[in-house]
Short mmCIF file of C-alpha atoms and ligand atoms in Angstrom, two decimals:
data_model
loop_
_atom_site.label_atom_id
_atom_site.label_comp_id
_atom_site.label_asym_id
_atom_site.label_seq_id
_atom_site.Cartn_x
_atom_site.Cartn_y
_atom_site.Cartn_z
CA MET A 16 61.46 -61.52 -4.06
CA LYS A 17 62.31 -64.52 -6.33
CA ASP A 18 65.84 -64.26 -7.63
CA LEU A 19 66.28 -62.85 -11.11
CA SER A 20 67.37 -65.40 -13.74
CA TYR A 21 69.86 -62.83 -14.85
CA ASP A 22 73.11 -63.10 -12.91
CA THR A 23 73.93 -59.44 -12.29
CA ASP A 24 77.41 -60.23 -10.85
CA ARG A 25 79.23 -61.34 -14.01
CA PRO A 26 80.65 -58.97 -16.63
CA ILE A 27 78.59 -59.13 -19.72
CA ALA A 28 79.13 -58.20 -23.37
CA ALA A 29 76.83 -57.53 -26.30
CA LEU A 30 76.73 -55.92 -29.68
CA ALA A 31 74.89 -52.67 -29.23
CA THR A 32 74.40 -51.75 -32.82
CA PRO A 33 72.55 -53.81 -35.58
CA TRP A 34 74.29 -56.77 -37.17
CA GLY A 35 75.38 -55.87 -40.65
CA ARG A 36 77.81 -53.62 -42.40
CA SER A 37 78.14 -50.18 -40.92
CA ALA A 38 80.69 -47.36 -40.68
CA ILE A 39 81.30 -48.19 -36.76
CA ALA A 40 79.67 -50.86 -34.59
CA VAL A 41 79.64 -50.56 -30.83
CA VAL A 42 80.11 -53.47 -28.45
CA ARG A 43 79.14 -52.79 -24.92
CA THR A 44 80.67 -54.44 -21.82
CA SER A 45 79.72 -53.95 -18.27
CA GLY A 46 80.25 -55.51 -14.81
CA GLU A 47 83.03 -55.43 -12.04
CA GLY A 48 86.21 -56.49 -13.39
CA CYS A 49 85.53 -55.78 -17.15
CA LEU A 50 88.45 -53.45 -17.40
CA ASP A 51 90.75 -56.09 -16.14
CA LEU A 52 89.29 -58.74 -18.56
CA LEU A 53 89.73 -56.29 -21.49
CA ALA A 54 93.14 -55.33 -20.66
CA ARG A 55 94.19 -59.15 -21.17
CA THR A 56 93.31 -58.70 -24.71
CA PHE A 57 94.10 -55.28 -25.49
CA SER A 58 97.40 -53.92 -27.24
CA ARG A 59 98.05 -51.07 -24.50
CA PRO A 60 96.82 -52.72 -21.26
CA ALA A 61 98.53 -50.06 -19.12
CA ALA A 62 96.85 -47.16 -20.91
CA LEU A 63 93.31 -48.90 -20.39
CA SER A 64 93.99 -49.58 -16.76
CA GLY A 65 95.05 -46.08 -16.17
CA ALA A 66 92.11 -44.59 -18.28
CA LYS A 67 89.97 -42.02 -16.48
CA SER A 68 86.14 -42.32 -16.48
CA HIS A 69 84.56 -41.04 -19.70
CA SER A 70 87.78 -41.05 -21.59
CA LEU A 71 88.76 -42.96 -24.90
CA THR A 72 91.78 -45.02 -25.44
CA TYR A 73 92.94 -46.05 -28.91
CA GLY A 74 94.41 -49.53 -29.62
CA HIS A 75 93.86 -53.04 -30.96
CA MET A 76 91.94 -55.88 -29.66
CA LEU A 77 94.15 -59.06 -29.71
CA ASP A 78 93.48 -62.68 -30.22
CA ALA A 79 94.97 -65.45 -28.08
CA SER A 80 98.31 -65.44 -29.86
CA GLY A 81 98.48 -61.73 -29.56
CA LEU A 82 97.70 -60.85 -33.16
CA PRO A 83 95.38 -58.04 -33.82
CA ILE A 84 91.77 -58.81 -34.31
CA GLU A 85 90.43 -55.20 -34.88
CA GLN A 86 91.47 -51.72 -34.60
CA VAL A 87 89.25 -49.95 -31.86
CA VAL A 88 88.49 -46.98 -29.58
CA LEU A 89 87.53 -47.86 -26.08
CA GLY A 90 85.17 -45.69 -23.96
CA VAL A 91 85.84 -46.20 -20.23
CA PHE A 92 83.14 -45.65 -17.55
CA HIS A 93 84.04 -46.22 -13.90
CA ALA A 94 81.47 -47.10 -11.22
CA PRO A 95 79.14 -45.51 -10.31
CA ARG A 96 79.19 -43.25 -13.14
CA GLY A 97 78.09 -44.07 -16.85
CA TYR A 98 74.83 -45.65 -17.96
CA THR A 99 74.81 -48.93 -15.99
CA GLY A 100 76.31 -47.44 -12.94
CA GLU A 101 78.92 -50.34 -12.89
CA GLU A 102 82.42 -50.41 -14.36
CA SER A 103 81.82 -50.46 -18.05
CA VAL A 104 83.76 -50.23 -21.27
CA GLU A 105 82.37 -49.50 -24.80
CA ILE A 106 84.28 -50.91 -27.84
CA TYR A 107 84.00 -48.71 -30.96
CA THR A 108 85.13 -50.96 -33.93
CA HIS A 109 84.77 -51.08 -37.69
CA GLY A 110 81.23 -52.16 -38.60
CA SER A 111 82.30 -55.53 -40.04
CA PRO A 112 80.10 -58.44 -39.32
CA SER A 113 83.21 -60.63 -39.63
CA GLY A 114 85.29 -58.55 -37.43
CA ILE A 115 82.61 -58.14 -34.87
CA GLN A 116 82.05 -62.00 -34.74
CA ARG A 117 85.80 -62.51 -34.00
CA LEU A 118 85.83 -59.74 -31.51
CA LEU A 119 82.74 -61.01 -29.53
CA SER A 120 84.25 -64.68 -29.73
CA ARG A 121 87.42 -63.16 -27.99
CA LEU A 122 85.48 -61.45 -25.34
CA TYR A 123 83.63 -64.65 -24.55
CA GLU A 124 86.87 -66.49 -24.53
CA VAL A 125 88.41 -64.17 -21.92
CA GLY A 126 85.54 -64.51 -19.61
CA PHE A 127 82.57 -62.26 -20.61
CA SER A 128 79.07 -63.73 -20.69
CA GLU A 129 76.62 -62.88 -23.31
CA ALA A 130 74.25 -60.25 -22.13
CA ALA A 131 70.59 -61.01 -22.13
CA PRO A 132 68.14 -58.60 -23.84
CA GLY A 133 67.78 -55.40 -21.81
CA GLU A 134 70.48 -56.40 -19.27
CA PHE A 135 72.49 -53.28 -19.41
CA THR A 136 69.30 -51.37 -18.58
CA LEU A 137 68.32 -53.74 -15.99
CA ARG A 138 71.56 -53.33 -14.32
CA ALA A 139 71.22 -49.33 -14.44
CA PHE A 140 67.79 -49.97 -12.71
CA LEU A 141 69.01 -52.30 -10.14
CA ASN A 142 72.02 -49.95 -9.34
CA GLY A 143 69.54 -46.95 -8.84
CA LYS A 144 70.61 -44.96 -12.04
CA ILE A 145 67.02 -44.90 -13.26
CA ASP A 146 63.75 -46.00 -12.14
CA LEU A 147 61.33 -48.29 -13.81
CA THR A 148 59.40 -45.58 -15.74
CA GLU A 149 62.74 -44.41 -17.21
CA ALA A 150 63.93 -47.81 -17.97
CA GLU A 151 60.52 -48.46 -19.81
CA ALA A 152 61.02 -45.06 -21.57
CA VAL A 153 64.47 -46.09 -22.89
CA ALA A 154 62.78 -48.97 -24.83
CA GLU A 155 59.99 -46.55 -25.87
CA ILE A 156 62.40 -44.21 -27.39
CA ILE A 157 63.85 -46.86 -29.53
CA ASP A 158 60.27 -47.96 -30.53
CA ALA A 159 58.85 -44.56 -31.11
CA LYS A 160 56.76 -44.57 -34.43
CA SER A 161 56.72 -40.77 -34.68
CA SER A 162 58.60 -37.64 -33.42
CA ALA A 163 55.78 -36.73 -31.12
CA ALA A 164 55.94 -40.35 -29.58
CA HIS A 165 59.79 -39.85 -29.30
CA ALA A 166 59.52 -36.62 -27.64
CA MET A 167 57.07 -37.96 -25.07
CA ALA A 168 59.32 -40.97 -24.29
CA MET A 169 62.25 -38.50 -23.85
CA ASP A 170 60.15 -36.64 -21.33
CA ARG A 171 59.50 -39.78 -19.40
CA LEU A 172 63.24 -40.59 -19.47
CA SER A 173 63.96 -37.24 -17.82
CA GLY A 174 61.95 -38.52 -14.83
CA SER A 175 58.53 -36.51 -15.45
CA LEU A 176 56.51 -39.48 -14.69
CA PHE A 177 58.57 -40.69 -11.91
CA ARG A 178 58.15 -37.29 -10.07
CA SER A 179 54.51 -37.10 -10.57
CA ILE A 180 53.86 -40.69 -9.37
CA ASP A 181 56.36 -40.19 -6.41
CA ALA A 182 54.70 -36.88 -5.35
CA LEU A 183 51.20 -38.58 -5.42
CA LYS A 184 52.54 -41.54 -3.51
CA LYS A 185 53.93 -39.32 -0.90
CA ARG A 186 50.54 -37.73 -0.11
CA ILE A 187 48.90 -41.03 0.22
CA VAL A 188 51.72 -42.34 2.57
CA GLU A 189 50.92 -39.24 4.84
CA VAL A 190 47.34 -40.35 5.25
CA LEU A 191 48.27 -43.95 5.79
CA ALA A 192 50.65 -42.88 8.43
CA SER A 193 47.85 -40.96 10.19
CA VAL A 194 45.77 -43.90 10.10
CA GLU A 195 48.49 -46.35 11.25
CA VAL A 196 48.87 -44.09 14.29
CA LEU A 197 45.32 -45.06 15.30
CA LEU A 198 46.09 -48.76 14.97
CA ASP A 199 48.61 -48.64 17.76
CA TYR A 200 46.20 -46.88 20.19
CA PRO A 201 44.71 -48.69 22.79
CA GLU A 202 41.06 -49.25 22.42
CA GLU A 203 39.73 -47.13 25.53
CA GLU A 204 41.75 -44.07 24.29
CA LEU A 205 40.78 -44.31 20.65
CA LEU A 206 37.95 -41.61 21.00
CA ASP A 207 40.51 -39.04 22.07
CA ALA A 208 42.75 -39.86 19.04
CA PRO A 209 43.13 -37.32 16.32
CA GLU A 210 40.86 -37.87 13.24
CA PRO A 211 43.01 -38.45 10.13
CA ASP A 212 42.36 -36.01 7.22
CA PHE A 213 41.09 -37.93 4.24
CA ALA A 214 40.43 -34.75 2.13
CA PRO A 215 43.84 -34.93 0.21
CA LEU A 216 42.87 -38.27 -1.06
CA SER A 217 40.03 -36.90 -3.28
CA GLU A 218 42.65 -34.73 -5.02
CA VAL A 219 45.07 -37.44 -5.33
CA LEU A 220 42.34 -39.68 -6.75
CA HIS A 221 41.71 -37.05 -9.39
CA SER A 222 45.32 -36.75 -10.36
CA VAL A 223 45.69 -40.56 -10.68
CA GLU A 224 42.65 -40.68 -12.80
CA ALA A 225 43.91 -37.93 -14.93
CA LEU A 226 47.42 -39.71 -15.32
CA SER A 227 45.56 -42.95 -16.27
CA ALA A 228 43.55 -41.24 -18.99
CA THR A 229 46.77 -40.12 -20.62
CA PHE A 230 47.25 -43.52 -21.77
CA GLN A 231 44.31 -43.44 -24.30
CA GLU A 232 45.56 -40.07 -25.53
CA GLY A 233 49.10 -41.33 -25.85
CA ARG A 234 47.73 -44.34 -27.83
CA LEU A 235 47.44 -42.32 -30.94
CA TYR A 236 51.17 -41.44 -30.97
CA ARG A 237 52.07 -44.84 -29.98
CA GLU A 238 50.17 -47.04 -32.16
CA GLY A 239 49.10 -44.43 -34.72
CA ALA A 240 45.56 -43.33 -35.58
CA LYS A 241 43.30 -45.33 -37.98
CA VAL A 242 41.95 -43.08 -40.74
CA ALA A 243 39.35 -44.75 -43.02
CA ILE A 244 38.34 -43.27 -46.53
CA ALA A 245 34.83 -44.16 -47.16
CA GLY A 246 31.97 -43.36 -49.46
CA ARG A 247 29.95 -44.65 -52.49
CA THR A 248 31.60 -46.54 -55.33
CA ASN A 249 33.43 -44.17 -57.68
CA ALA A 250 33.47 -41.24 -55.26
CA GLY A 251 37.28 -40.99 -55.72
CA LYS A 252 38.55 -42.81 -52.60
CA SER A 253 41.34 -44.68 -54.17
CA SER A 254 42.55 -41.52 -55.93
CA LEU A 255 42.62 -39.69 -52.74
CA PHE A 256 44.37 -42.68 -50.89
CA ASN A 257 47.01 -42.53 -53.77
CA LEU A 258 47.54 -38.84 -53.42
CA PHE A 259 48.07 -38.99 -49.61
CA LEU A 260 50.77 -41.77 -50.14
CA LYS A 261 52.18 -40.02 -53.22
CA GLU A 262 52.19 -43.32 -55.03
CA ASP A 263 50.18 -45.42 -57.25
CA ARG A 264 49.01 -47.98 -54.61
CA SER A 265 45.46 -48.59 -55.04
CA ILE A 266 43.84 -49.40 -58.41
CA VAL A 267 41.80 -46.38 -59.66
CA SER A 268 39.17 -46.87 -62.54
CA ASP A 269 35.83 -45.16 -63.36
CA ILE A 270 34.24 -48.64 -63.05
CA HIS A 271 32.10 -48.71 -59.92
CA GLY A 272 33.19 -51.17 -57.42
CA THR A 273 36.91 -51.29 -58.42
CA THR A 274 38.20 -51.54 -54.79
CA ARG A 275 36.80 -54.80 -53.50
CA ASP A 276 38.76 -55.37 -50.32
CA TYR A 277 40.14 -52.52 -47.95
CA ILE A 278 43.91 -51.65 -48.50
CA GLU A 279 46.02 -50.08 -45.79
CA ALA A 280 49.15 -48.10 -45.75
CA TRP A 281 51.15 -46.01 -43.16
CA THR A 282 51.77 -42.10 -43.43
CA THR A 283 52.17 -39.31 -40.96
CA ILE A 284 50.05 -36.38 -40.35
CA ALA A 285 51.09 -33.71 -37.97
CA GLY A 286 53.60 -36.11 -36.28
CA ILE A 287 50.97 -38.68 -35.68
CA PRO A 288 51.39 -41.87 -37.33
CA VAL A 289 48.42 -42.55 -39.39
CA CYS A 290 47.31 -45.85 -40.83
CA LEU A 291 45.08 -44.95 -43.91
CA TYR A 292 42.44 -47.34 -45.19
CA ASP A 293 41.11 -47.18 -48.67
CA THR A 294 37.69 -49.13 -48.61
CA ALA A 295 35.34 -50.85 -50.88
CA GLY A 296 32.71 -48.27 -52.28
CA LEU A 297 29.41 -48.40 -50.80
CA ARG A 298 26.48 -49.68 -53.08
CA ASP A 299 23.78 -52.31 -53.33
CA ALA A 300 26.15 -55.02 -54.60
CA GLY A 301 25.07 -58.03 -56.19
CA HIS A 302 28.13 -60.05 -56.37
CA PRO A 303 29.00 -61.95 -53.01
CA VAL A 304 32.51 -61.03 -53.05
CA GLU A 305 31.72 -57.41 -53.35
CA VAL A 306 29.05 -57.69 -50.51
CA GLU A 307 31.86 -59.27 -48.22
CA GLY A 308 34.32 -56.47 -49.19
CA ILE A 309 31.75 -53.89 -48.20
CA ARG A 310 31.16 -55.73 -44.85
CA ARG A 311 34.82 -55.83 -43.95
CA SER A 312 35.21 -52.24 -45.02
CA GLY A 313 32.08 -51.29 -42.82
CA LYS A 314 34.25 -52.83 -39.73
CA VAL A 315 37.29 -50.78 -40.66
CA VAL A 316 35.00 -47.55 -40.69
CA ASP A 317 33.47 -48.57 -37.32
CA ALA A 318 36.95 -48.94 -35.79
CA ALA A 319 38.53 -45.81 -37.37
CA ASP A 320 39.57 -42.89 -35.20
CA LEU A 321 38.76 -40.76 -38.17
CA VAL A 322 36.73 -41.30 -41.32
CA LEU A 323 37.10 -39.27 -44.44
CA TYR A 324 33.73 -39.62 -46.01
CA LEU A 325 33.92 -38.81 -49.67
CA ILE A 326 31.15 -37.42 -51.77
CA ASP A 327 31.36 -36.88 -55.59
CA GLY A 328 31.00 -33.16 -56.00
CA THR A 329 29.72 -33.62 -59.42
CA THR A 330 26.53 -35.67 -58.19
CA GLY A 331 26.33 -34.22 -54.69
CA PRO A 332 25.18 -36.21 -51.61
CA SER A 333 22.24 -38.70 -51.87
CA PRO A 334 19.45 -38.31 -49.25
CA ASP A 335 21.11 -40.87 -47.08
CA GLU A 336 24.33 -39.06 -47.15
CA PHE A 337 22.60 -35.91 -46.27
CA SER A 338 21.21 -37.49 -43.01
CA LEU A 339 24.77 -38.91 -42.25
CA LEU A 340 26.16 -35.46 -42.67
CA ALA A 341 23.53 -34.00 -40.37
CA ASP A 342 24.00 -36.81 -37.68
CA GLN A 343 27.77 -36.64 -37.81
CA THR A 344 28.11 -32.82 -37.46
CA SER A 345 25.91 -32.98 -34.31
CA ALA A 346 27.63 -32.65 -31.04
CA GLU A 347 27.98 -36.43 -30.40
CA GLY A 348 29.61 -37.65 -33.64
CA GLN A 349 31.72 -34.57 -33.97
CA GLY A 350 35.30 -35.02 -34.75
CA ARG A 351 35.16 -38.64 -36.11
CA TYR A 352 33.93 -37.73 -39.68
CA ILE A 353 35.26 -35.43 -42.06
CA PHE A 354 33.17 -34.84 -45.24
CA VAL A 355 35.23 -34.39 -48.46
CA MET A 356 33.81 -33.24 -51.73
CA THR A 357 35.90 -34.96 -54.47
CA ARG A 358 36.47 -33.68 -58.18
CA SER A 359 36.65 -30.12 -57.16
CA ASP A 360 38.74 -29.39 -60.40
CA LEU A 361 35.27 -30.12 -62.48
CA GLY A 362 34.11 -26.85 -60.88
CA CYS A 363 31.22 -28.18 -58.47
CA GLN A 364 29.71 -26.23 -55.70
CA VAL A 365 30.37 -27.09 -51.94
CA TRP A 366 26.96 -27.38 -50.30
CA ASP A 367 28.05 -27.06 -46.80
CA ASP A 368 30.85 -25.13 -44.84
CA GLY A 369 32.00 -28.17 -43.07
CA VAL A 370 32.91 -29.88 -46.21
CA VAL A 371 36.41 -29.71 -47.58
CA ALA A 372 36.69 -29.68 -51.44
CA VAL A 373 39.50 -31.73 -52.97
CA SER A 374 40.74 -32.62 -56.30
CA ALA A 375 42.80 -35.59 -56.80
CA VAL A 376 43.82 -34.44 -60.17
CA THR A 377 45.29 -31.15 -59.31
CA GLY A 378 46.02 -31.89 -55.49
CA GLN A 379 43.84 -28.76 -54.64
CA GLY A 380 42.38 -28.83 -51.10
CA LEU A 381 44.79 -31.54 -50.00
CA ASP A 382 46.51 -29.14 -47.69
CA ARG A 383 43.41 -27.90 -46.15
CA LEU A 384 42.22 -31.47 -45.50
CA GLN A 385 45.42 -32.50 -43.88
CA LYS A 386 45.29 -29.49 -41.68
CA LYS A 387 41.66 -30.44 -40.70
CA MET A 388 42.59 -34.06 -40.01
CA ALA A 389 45.59 -32.89 -37.78
CA LYS A 390 43.04 -30.74 -35.83
CA CYS A 391 40.62 -33.56 -35.45
CA LEU A 392 43.40 -36.19 -34.51
CA SER A 393 45.24 -33.86 -32.07
CA ALA A 394 41.90 -32.92 -30.30
CA LYS A 395 41.76 -36.59 -29.56
CA ALA A 396 45.33 -36.51 -28.23
CA PRO A 397 45.86 -33.10 -26.53
CA LEU A 398 49.41 -32.82 -25.74
CA THR A 399 49.23 -29.27 -24.42
CA SER A 400 48.95 -30.04 -20.73
CA GLY A 401 52.68 -30.50 -20.32
CA GLU A 402 51.81 -33.53 -18.00
CA PRO A 403 53.74 -36.79 -18.63
CA VAL A 404 51.87 -39.42 -20.72
CA VAL A 405 51.46 -43.03 -19.49
CA ASP A 406 52.58 -45.14 -22.29
CA SER A 407 52.57 -48.71 -21.20
CA LEU A 408 49.52 -50.81 -20.34
CA ARG A 409 51.27 -51.93 -17.23
CA GLN A 410 51.38 -48.53 -15.89
CA LYS A 411 47.86 -47.84 -16.71
CA ARG A 412 46.62 -51.00 -14.88
CA LEU A 413 48.72 -49.99 -11.91
CA LEU A 414 47.23 -46.51 -11.75
CA ASP A 415 43.72 -48.11 -12.07
CA ARG A 416 44.51 -50.36 -9.12
CA CYS A 417 45.46 -47.30 -7.27
CA SER A 418 42.24 -45.53 -8.16
CA SER A 419 40.15 -48.38 -6.91
CA ALA A 420 41.86 -48.69 -3.71
CA LEU A 421 41.50 -44.87 -3.03
CA GLN A 422 37.81 -45.03 -3.97
CA ALA A 423 37.29 -47.88 -1.44
CA VAL A 424 38.94 -45.83 1.19
CA LEU A 425 37.00 -42.65 0.51
CA GLU A 426 33.61 -44.60 0.28
CA GLY A 427 34.65 -46.59 3.60
CA VAL A 428 35.62 -43.57 5.71
CA GLY A 429 33.21 -43.87 8.85
CA SER A 430 31.87 -47.26 8.13
CA ARG A 431 34.86 -49.44 7.70
CA SER A 432 37.56 -50.16 10.39
CA TRP A 433 40.89 -48.44 10.47
CA ASP A 434 42.44 -51.62 9.85
CA GLU A 435 40.56 -52.14 6.62
CA LEU A 436 41.04 -48.55 5.32
CA ALA A 437 44.94 -48.84 6.10
CA MET A 438 45.06 -52.10 4.01
CA ASP A 439 43.59 -50.21 1.00
CA LEU A 440 45.74 -47.30 1.50
CA LYS A 441 48.73 -49.48 1.57
CA ASP A 442 47.42 -51.27 -1.62
CA ALA A 443 47.32 -47.70 -3.34
CA VAL A 444 50.84 -46.95 -2.27
CA ASP A 445 52.12 -50.39 -3.39
CA ALA A 446 50.42 -49.90 -6.87
CA LEU A 447 52.31 -46.56 -7.35
CA GLY A 448 55.56 -48.15 -6.03
CA GLU A 449 55.23 -51.00 -8.51
CA ILE A 450 55.00 -48.38 -11.54
CA THR A 451 58.46 -46.78 -10.38
CA GLY A 452 59.85 -50.21 -9.49
CA GLU A 453 60.17 -49.76 -5.78
CA VAL A 454 58.11 -52.74 -5.15
CA THR A 455 58.31 -54.98 -8.21
CA SER A 456 58.87 -58.73 -8.36
CA ALA A 457 61.41 -60.38 -10.26
CA ASP A 458 58.87 -61.84 -12.69
CA ILE A 459 57.61 -58.53 -13.69
CA LEU A 460 61.31 -57.07 -14.07
CA GLU A 461 62.12 -60.04 -16.30
CA SER A 462 59.01 -59.59 -18.49
CA ILE A 463 59.79 -55.83 -18.94
CA PHE A 464 63.50 -56.18 -19.70
CA SER A 465 63.26 -59.37 -21.91
CA GLY A 466 61.20 -57.19 -24.45
CA PHE A 467 64.36 -54.80 -24.95
CA CYS A 468 66.92 -54.87 -27.78
CA LEU A 469 70.06 -56.92 -27.29
CA GLY A 470 72.82 -54.62 -25.98
CA LYS A 471 70.32 -52.17 -24.58
N1 FFO B 17 78.11 -44.31 -26.26
C1 FFO B 17 77.05 -44.20 -25.71
N2 FFO B 17 75.96 -43.39 -26.07
C2 FFO B 17 74.85 -43.50 -25.48
C3 FFO B 17 74.47 -44.27 -24.54
C4 FFO B 17 75.49 -45.27 -23.95
O1 FFO B 17 75.31 -45.94 -23.11
N3 FFO B 17 76.79 -45.16 -24.62
N4 FFO B 17 73.27 -44.48 -23.92
C5 FFO B 17 72.60 -45.47 -23.34
O2 FFO B 17 71.74 -46.05 -23.51
C6 FFO B 17 72.47 -43.23 -24.02
C7 FFO B 17 72.92 -42.16 -22.88
N5 FFO B 17 72.86 -42.50 -21.80
C8 FFO B 17 73.73 -42.28 -20.72
C9 FFO B 17 73.40 -42.00 -19.53
C10 FFO B 17 74.27 -41.63 -18.65
C11 FFO B 17 75.64 -41.57 -18.83
C12 FFO B 17 76.60 -41.18 -18.02
O3 FFO B 17 77.94 -41.21 -18.04
N6 FFO B 17 76.18 -40.48 -16.78
C13 FFO B 17 77.00 -39.77 -15.90
C14 FFO B 17 76.58 -38.32 -15.67
C15 FFO B 17 77.32 -37.69 -16.91
C16 FFO B 17 78.51 -36.94 -16.44
O4 FFO B 17 78.60 -36.69 -15.03
O5 FFO B 17 79.44 -36.83 -17.19
C17 FFO B 17 76.90 -40.48 -14.45
O6 FFO B 17 75.82 -41.14 -14.41
O7 FFO B 17 77.85 -40.23 -13.60
C18 FFO B 17 76.12 -41.95 -20.18
C19 FFO B 17 75.09 -42.27 -21.17
C20 FFO B 17 72.52 -42.79 -25.53
N7 FFO B 17 73.71 -42.77 -26.01
N1 GTP B 18 38.35 -35.04 -62.61
C1 GTP B 18 38.69 -35.85 -61.50
N2 GTP B 18 38.44 -37.09 -61.51
C2 GTP B 18 38.71 -37.80 -60.40
C3 GTP B 18 38.94 -37.21 -59.20
N3 GTP B 18 39.12 -38.31 -58.27
C4 GTP B 18 38.91 -39.20 -58.90
N4 GTP B 18 38.54 -39.08 -60.27
C5 GTP B 18 38.28 -40.27 -61.09
O1 GTP B 18 37.16 -40.83 -60.64
C6 GTP B 18 37.21 -42.30 -61.05
C7 GTP B 18 36.98 -42.98 -59.78
O2 GTP B 18 38.00 -42.95 -58.98
P1 GTP B 18 38.51 -43.96 -57.88
O3 GTP B 18 39.42 -43.42 -56.95
O4 GTP B 18 38.88 -45.24 -58.38
O5 GTP B 18 37.06 -44.13 -57.02
P2 GTP B 18 36.72 -45.08 -55.82
O6 GTP B 18 36.00 -44.17 -54.82
O7 GTP B 18 37.94 -45.66 -55.17
O8 GTP B 18 35.84 -46.14 -56.39
P3 GTP B 18 35.46 -47.64 -55.97
O9 GTP B 18 36.86 -48.34 -55.71
O10 GTP B 18 34.84 -48.23 -57.09
O11 GTP B 18 34.70 -47.52 -54.62
C8 GTP B 18 38.45 -42.51 -61.69
O12 GTP B 18 38.29 -42.45 -63.17
C9 GTP B 18 39.35 -41.27 -61.22
O13 GTP B 18 40.25 -40.87 -62.15
C10 GTP B 18 39.17 -35.81 -59.10
O14 GTP B 18 39.46 -35.20 -58.14
N5 GTP B 18 38.88 -35.27 -60.22
MG1 MG B 19 38.58 -47.58 -54.98
#
């Protein structure tokens, strides 16, 4: 393994909270000798040196001439306990940017190095406190765009993904071991050797594929769902868009073709982050700018996870819209379109059970529409299984590499040599080992941890 460019021997320090004014700021330090380094610049060195793990010590951080820089509380963690598994001290100080600046300068002066992004978590990983799936979960917790995404990342932090993958790996290792036994057999005795049992691999393959499929489901919670509001000009799209956002965001007028380019804004529906698109109304436009706007809106609709297709209730659907309605409520398109009848306050009749009647003027029907949207979206992202969800493309790719190797083994039994089968089995095991970080190169570790926040 190439050496990490991170030097994990030296004591490091970094601000763990954002720069700026705040009630309290946290500066994190970690590494062997960090207690001694801090004792040199703390008002009560003996109290600090004698502090128990997980205890707090009050005092002042001092400058080179012994004058106080800041009034602080220090949280002490002795190895191998605490987040990093190393000797570590947290400094709780006033959230004053100037004070933090002076404090950090002093720490670097007494011998701390500036931590690289993610270096504390990297150390936790290298010291065996967490595996790579848990380390990735730490970053995902911070980046979670919705409470559901946060809950899933918390689940991975507790080791759910690690345990699933580790259990699958053990089953492949058993098969590999039984094949490797044959590799050691002398040629003439090979016929008497016990045949390895490959049957468990089909089940493992199935589980690996199922785990990989959760990546797509998790995508909605991670990246959010795209919901496009579409329909003919003047159907009431921009009015509904504004109603969702509770603000006057998109221009509304009774002039056909008011919205010329699509507009997007974020909101949340049933814990799922949703990027809502107001699009240009459909009609045979003459103006080239409007034609272009309609073309772009068409692309948005094609890429959307869900389309709210609006039909003006006072005019009802056109023949084209009737056939769209018929197509999209057929089995294939089910779930991607919701048909909405607008202007329900004007007392129009709903012409189909599947249609939701809404009024942008009174807000009537919005609740029902949101419930229906939540149902459609969560059908695409079922989280009822209780299984861990794969959140990173890296993890998904490795699961797919594992699947391909297992498939090659299952198809090759009987025709390929034991040697070849063992190689593929080993590749399947290694792919899973890379997910948990057992067999991961320095380059990969660096690319993962360098994306973390400073001080994490
Ligand atoms: N102040 C503070 N809050 C924080 C963190 C931190 O590092 N510091 N964390 C970091 O991101 C998260 C918590 N992670 C942590 C994980 C393990 C331990 C710890 O001390 N573990 C002990 C087990 C507990 C015990 O026995 O008391 C250990 O490993 O021995 C602490 C924090 C969120 N909040
Ligand atoms: N009474 C009533 N009027 C509505 C309702 N929704 C929209 N309108 C009116 O219908 C007209 C068109 O609304 P818009 O939201 O601009 O329609 P649009 O679909 O965005 O139109 P384009 O941008 O031209 O495609 C406006 O005058 C709105 O005030 C509704 O639920 N009830
Ligand atoms: Mg509009």
